[in-house]
Amino acid sequence: MGMDMEEQQESGAPQDSEWPELEKAERLARGAALKWASGIFYSPKQLTRLDRYRSREAQRMCSIESRIKSTVQSYLESVQTGLEQLGLALKKVQEAREALAEAQGALRSQAEAAHNLQPLRELADQHGQLQAVTLLLPQLLAVPEAVARTQALIKGNRFLEAYKVLRELEQLRDEVLEPTGGPELALFEGLAPLGEELGLAVGKVVGSARQLARDDPALLVAAVRVAEFEEERDAQLQSPSPGRPRAWRQRCLGALQRALEEAYFEAPAPAPSGLAGHLAALREALPAELALAEALVAPCCPGEYGVVKLWAHTLHMGLCQHLQRLLDSEDLGTQDIFTLLHWALHIYPGPDMMGHPDLSPEADISELEPLLSPEAVDLLERTYTEKLKLSIAEWLQKALDGEVAEWFREQEPDIDPEGFYHSSLPAVVLQILDENIRVTAVISASLQDRIYSMALRELGTFLRSLIEALERFSQEHLKDASRPHHYVPYLLACINHYAALSSSVSALQPTGVSTATGVSATIDTALGDFKRKICKLILDALLEELQPMFVALPSRQWLSSQVMLDNVCEQIANFCSGFSRVRSPMAQMLLAESERVVVLEYLRGLMQGKLVCRNSTERIRASERMLQDSAQLRELFLSLELEESAQTGAVLAALQELFRLQDPALLSLEVSSFLHKFPDVSEEHIGALLDVRGDVSREQRQVVLETMQANPPPSPPPDGHRPLFSLVPVPSPPLAFCFSAGTCS
């Protein structure tokens, strides 16, 4: 079996490395055969059937070989048939090539014959042209006369007759040119200029439509009809020809547009001083112009002209360019910018002009670009804001200069019907700002927002200038106390200015306009600085009068008599009497600040260490004096209508407890209680007060100070509580020397 398979392999088809699929198929077949053979003849009993299998396989191989031979024989016969057919086709192709060569030779001989006949053909064409021209010779002789007559008709504005003659001449030219097919005769060279002359005349007449519609509408209609005849001829053209299309309709429309632009926008831009009058004139003229177009010009023109729409669009675009030239060439002032913005944004599209209810719907300009582009409007608003800012700054400075001049008058400030100091400054300032803010509402919300923000910034600048003026006013007073004769009254008038300004700033804000956080904070800061500056100057003036009286506090005289505080209270009452000219709540604030300044000055005197109690009697007297002084100050300011809750004199009643205490060993408890009431008191303050007592030993002082240090930090003061002791300086203790003074002498 193995030998037979080897023979089959040797006798098989040769291996061809160029056919990898064939090799793979052969390997698979051999593998399958070996697998089959090994399975069949695995058992020795099967070997007896080997001859039978061999004969069967031999028969199968013979059958396969016979089928292969028959298939190959069939393929060979088909190939032979194909070769025979290819031979026949080649023979037919050769025959066709020979026939084409014969036809090409015949065609070449015919072309030479046609070329020889060309002169004869040209001669025949010339004969036909001469025959056609001979027939039209009478009409050709009349061409110069017809051209002259047409020119005369054009000059006489008889356009329909002139157009009729021109059409006849052009038709004659075409009849001559069609049979001849050659260049145009010199006789007709004048027709093109003649047509152009007629077109120019028609355009000129149509350009005068605004006047002719009133005076001679028939002439306008004739000119338009001629243009429309030519428009129809242009529409019938299959392809462009010399001089065509003439587009006389477009020429007429262009003439109408140019006439409108020249009538309204060709003149030089008006001077800024005449801008308002110029816009007012346009406000009257443009609606009248549109009414004229609708009533008189439109009936003279075909509907395709869209006369009213053409008028509206031409005027609109011309006006856009006119305004842009105006902006480019002129430096407009604030009033001119305001007038221009109001006119362009509101008057022009409003019911007085382009939105007039009597205008035709064709005059609608809503789909066109605005007169002023958003960029131009923004530039104008910024320019208006900057220029108005300079004007407002100048007006406010003049108002401030007038106010400062009044401060040096020899009479008190003016008093209003309610009995308060009064000046026109706040009203003038607020009127200047409010009027300029409110008036911009007729322009746009964006401009009003710009002006509002600018006005607040200028108000802040004005307040800073007012503060500087107050500082100069104060310096003049320091140089010569008698020169500003009514120094304090005018300061009190200024505090009324603050009340008026602070209460009216919110009224400047237009409805729907929000205040920028930065601008609002700037105004609040400026108003606060203004108020603090006035209060400081008023309180400085009060201290200037009181400080000479506080020189004797504390002293032996102070212990034995209340004359010193009586004088102080009298001076305070005289000074604070002027607060009745100040409006609430500023009057109450000034009273509270004055009372606090007096108490602070009182505390400063105690801390100076000018008095040391020598015995318990003086300590008791000092305690009683402070208690009496506290009560006297309280009654004084109550009489001035300052509520007791707003007063700080209670600190003196609390201090007297430190002096009333007889046993110094208990001072630590009293100090703890005092520290709880006044958490800003320091160890230096307590030490200075203990020095005034005069009976506290070093060890007792140390116990008190250690008790203060051991106490927990005081709780934060309640809202509205203002510190006292932190504003009272404590003098530094004198340096201690090791030797007595006599040793160094």
XYZ file of C-alpha atoms in Angstrom, residues 34-335:
302
model
C -2.920 8.349 4.762
C -5.419 8.789 7.566
C -7.972 6.696 5.683
C -5.477 3.983 4.834
C -4.152 3.754 8.369
C -7.685 3.408 9.688
C -8.666 0.714 7.175
C -5.576 -1.434 7.451
C -4.890 -0.982 11.114
C -6.222 -4.498 11.841
C -4.361 -7.527 10.381
C -7.682 -8.987 9.287
C -8.123 -6.136 6.893
C -4.944 -6.984 4.982
C -6.760 -9.822 3.192
C -8.870 -7.221 1.453
C -5.847 -5.319 0.086
C -6.125 -6.727 -3.422
C -9.804 -5.814 -3.561
C -9.069 -2.255 -2.502
C -6.212 -2.024 -4.968
C -8.349 -3.091 -7.955
C -11.130 -0.710 -6.878
C -8.730 2.249 -6.692
C -7.238 1.331 -10.069
C -10.709 1.430 -11.624
C -11.399 4.790 -9.980
C -8.116 6.241 -11.312
C -8.954 5.043 -14.839
C -12.354 6.711 -14.625
C -10.837 9.969 -13.429
C -8.202 9.962 -16.186
C -10.828 9.377 -18.867
C -12.917 12.309 -17.613
C -9.850 14.575 -17.563
C -8.948 13.599 -21.133
C -12.442 14.333 -22.416
C -12.473 17.746 -20.654
C -9.071 18.718 -22.095
C -10.169 17.593 -25.559
C -13.259 19.823 -25.304
C -11.139 22.854 -24.284
C -8.754 22.284 -27.197
C -11.600 22.219 -29.694
C -12.958 25.533 -28.327
C -9.541 27.177 -28.640
C -9.246 26.033 -32.236
C -12.647 27.508 -33.079
C -11.647 30.876 -31.496
C -8.449 31.034 -33.518
C -10.370 30.522 -36.739
C -12.783 33.348 -35.905
C -9.904 35.737 -35.071
C -8.403 35.041 -38.482
C -11.648 35.970 -40.215
C -11.965 39.193 -38.173
C -8.439 40.262 -39.069
C -9.215 39.816 -42.749
C -12.322 42.032 -42.491
C -10.393 44.773 -40.658
C -7.826 44.914 -43.422
C -10.589 45.272 -46.000
C -12.185 48.167 -44.048
C -8.832 49.962 -43.780
C -8.391 49.814 -47.545
C -11.917 51.261 -48.060
C -11.235 54.176 -45.687
C -8.026 55.030 -47.503
C -9.922 55.222 -50.788
C -12.613 57.517 -49.207
C -9.973 59.834 -47.739
C -8.372 60.303 -51.131
C -11.744 61.155 -52.682
C -12.493 63.734 -49.917
C -9.140 65.423 -50.410
C -9.852 65.893 -54.110
C -13.313 67.402 -53.350
C -11.805 69.976 -50.870
C -9.412 71.209 -53.501
C -12.330 71.697 -55.867
C -14.319 73.672 -53.226
C -11.308 75.933 -52.582
C -11.085 76.717 -56.251
C -14.766 77.802 -56.204
C -14.350 80.252 -53.224
C -13.754 83.434 -55.344
C -16.900 82.685 -57.278
C -18.886 82.279 -54.031
C -17.588 85.609 -52.673
C -18.484 87.345 -55.917
C -22.023 85.986 -55.648
C -22.340 87.273 -52.074
C -21.187 90.744 -53.100
C -23.688 90.784 -55.934
C -26.508 89.943 -53.484
C -25.420 92.701 -51.063
C -25.278 95.289 -53.839
C -28.709 94.258 -54.985
C -30.151 94.704 -51.426
C -28.461 98.089 -50.976
C -29.751 99.225 -54.365
C -33.308 98.519 -53.261
C -32.815 100.606 -49.998
C -30.954 103.442 -51.720
C -33.772 106.058 -51.438
C -34.083 105.471 -47.712
C -30.321 105.596 -47.216
C -30.151 108.988 -48.881
C -32.657 110.328 -46.315
C -30.598 109.156 -43.272
C -28.659 112.445 -42.659
C -31.866 114.429 -42.728
C -33.538 111.998 -40.307
C -30.561 112.231 -37.930
C -30.746 116.040 -37.932
C -34.494 115.966 -37.361
C -34.044 113.568 -34.444
C -31.501 115.876 -32.824
C -33.919 118.772 -33.152
C -36.710 116.727 -31.593
C -34.442 115.798 -28.669
C -33.548 119.422 -28.063
C -37.234 120.279 -28.151
C -37.977 117.583 -25.532
C -40.220 115.788 -28.018
C -38.925 112.434 -26.892
C -41.584 110.117 -28.278
C -41.223 111.514 -31.822
C -37.457 111.471 -31.573
C -37.515 107.897 -30.325
C -39.791 106.855 -33.209
C -37.383 108.280 -35.821
C -34.411 106.708 -34.025
C -36.105 103.314 -34.067
C -36.752 103.665 -37.857
C -33.115 104.539 -38.483
C -31.900 101.593 -36.406
C -34.289 99.278 -38.246
C -32.957 100.543 -41.585
C -29.408 99.949 -40.387
C -30.279 96.404 -39.428
C -31.935 95.766 -42.832
C -28.797 96.916 -44.592
C -26.446 95.083 -42.265
C -28.329 91.762 -42.363
C -27.895 90.948 -46.071
C -24.433 92.421 -46.359
C -23.115 90.850 -43.170
C -20.164 93.200 -43.378
C -19.091 96.178 -41.275
C -21.532 98.964 -40.490
C -21.805 101.658 -43.141
C -20.305 105.049 -42.336
C -23.755 106.477 -42.956
C -24.988 104.920 -39.688
C -22.032 105.784 -37.461
C -23.980 108.688 -35.957
C -26.791 106.493 -34.633
C -24.925 105.353 -31.496
C -24.130 108.939 -30.355
C -27.680 109.932 -31.259
C -29.084 107.168 -29.043
C -26.768 108.180 -26.222
C -27.865 111.802 -26.629
C -31.494 110.737 -26.320
C -30.685 108.602 -23.261
C -28.929 111.516 -21.561
C -31.826 113.833 -22.292
C -34.311 111.298 -20.930
C -32.224 110.808 -17.776
C -31.935 114.560 -17.269
C -35.680 115.042 -17.552
C -36.407 112.134 -15.200
C -33.862 113.582 -12.770
C -36.015 116.716 -12.672
C -39.093 114.669 -11.781
C -39.591 116.508 -8.462
C -40.204 119.759 -10.360
C -41.764 118.345 -13.537
C -44.341 116.373 -11.559
C -45.798 119.753 -10.604
C -45.100 121.817 -13.739
C -45.101 119.440 -16.759
C -46.060 115.854 -15.889
C -46.641 115.030 -19.596
C -42.939 115.564 -20.350
C -41.987 113.332 -17.410
C -44.360 110.615 -18.609
C -42.932 110.804 -22.171
C -39.378 110.427 -20.905
C -40.325 107.468 -18.726
C -42.193 105.811 -21.616
C -39.125 106.087 -23.870
C -36.995 104.501 -21.143
C -39.502 101.683 -20.736
C -39.602 101.046 -24.516
C -35.852 100.574 -24.455
C -36.127 98.354 -21.373
C -38.474 96.048 -23.317
C -36.048 95.901 -26.265
C -33.192 95.064 -23.880
C -35.275 92.260 -22.389
C -35.839 90.753 -25.873
C -32.111 90.438 -26.590
C -30.878 86.880 -26.868
C -27.263 87.946 -26.324
C -25.450 91.281 -25.773
C -24.785 93.322 -28.915
C -22.862 96.550 -29.564
C -24.611 99.363 -27.685
C -26.957 96.932 -25.965
C -28.365 96.665 -23.392
C -28.843 100.402 -22.915
C -30.376 100.027 -19.393
C -32.204 103.355 -19.592
C -34.462 102.383 -16.691
C -31.459 102.099 -14.409
C -30.216 105.406 -15.789
C -33.528 107.028 -14.864
C -33.532 105.503 -11.386
C -29.969 106.672 -10.877
C -30.935 110.164 -12.023
C -33.779 110.242 -9.508
C -31.415 109.175 -6.696
C -28.747 111.720 -7.644
C -31.314 114.504 -7.803
C -32.522 113.695 -4.277
C -28.996 113.488 -2.883
C -27.999 116.762 -4.508
C -31.105 118.474 -3.217
C -30.574 117.527 0.418
C -27.087 116.214 1.072
C -24.605 117.749 -1.369
C -24.414 121.064 0.472
C -21.524 121.492 2.943
C -22.190 120.238 6.443
C -23.678 122.942 8.657
C -21.605 124.543 11.375
C -22.177 123.086 14.851
C -24.143 126.189 15.769
C -26.553 125.492 12.911
C -26.967 121.755 13.434
C -30.242 122.031 15.342
C -31.771 124.241 12.652
C -30.498 121.924 9.913
C -32.074 118.863 11.547
C -35.291 120.794 12.173
C -35.415 121.682 8.470
C -34.915 118.033 7.501
C -37.669 117.093 9.937
C -40.093 119.215 7.925
C -38.694 118.586 4.436
C -38.313 114.796 4.299
C -41.945 113.862 5.082
C -43.069 116.523 2.595
C -40.714 115.035 0.002
C -42.158 111.558 0.502
C -45.690 112.931 0.252
C -44.739 114.629 -3.054
C -43.303 111.379 -4.393
C -46.447 109.453 -3.514
C -48.917 112.053 -4.774
C -47.255 113.399 -7.945
C -44.182 111.433 -9.054
C -45.429 107.865 -8.522
C -48.463 108.263 -10.892
C -46.072 109.311 -13.683
C -43.935 106.171 -13.411
C -44.576 102.435 -13.795
C -45.133 100.410 -10.654
C -41.773 98.663 -11.224
C -40.029 101.905 -10.323
C -41.314 101.706 -6.717
C -41.055 105.468 -6.512
C -42.019 105.859 -2.856
C -39.719 103.057 -1.767
C -36.925 104.470 -3.932
C -37.473 107.922 -2.413
C -37.446 106.577 1.154
C -34.368 104.390 0.673
C -32.440 107.060 -1.203
C -33.171 109.681 1.439
C -32.285 107.235 4.195
C -28.948 106.163 2.725
C -28.061 109.731 1.783
C -28.897 110.846 5.294
C -26.684 108.085 6.739
C -23.722 109.278 4.683
C -24.527 112.909 5.417
C -24.505 112.345 9.168
C -21.307 110.314 8.963
C -19.570 113.154 7.088
C -20.854 115.503 9.729
C -19.359 113.354 12.493
C -16.041 113.048 10.667
C -15.648 116.757 9.948
C -17.018 118.520 13.029
C -16.135 118.554 16.710
C -19.634 118.603 18.144
C -20.435 120.027 21.536
C -22.606 118.372 24.155
C -25.798 120.129 23.032
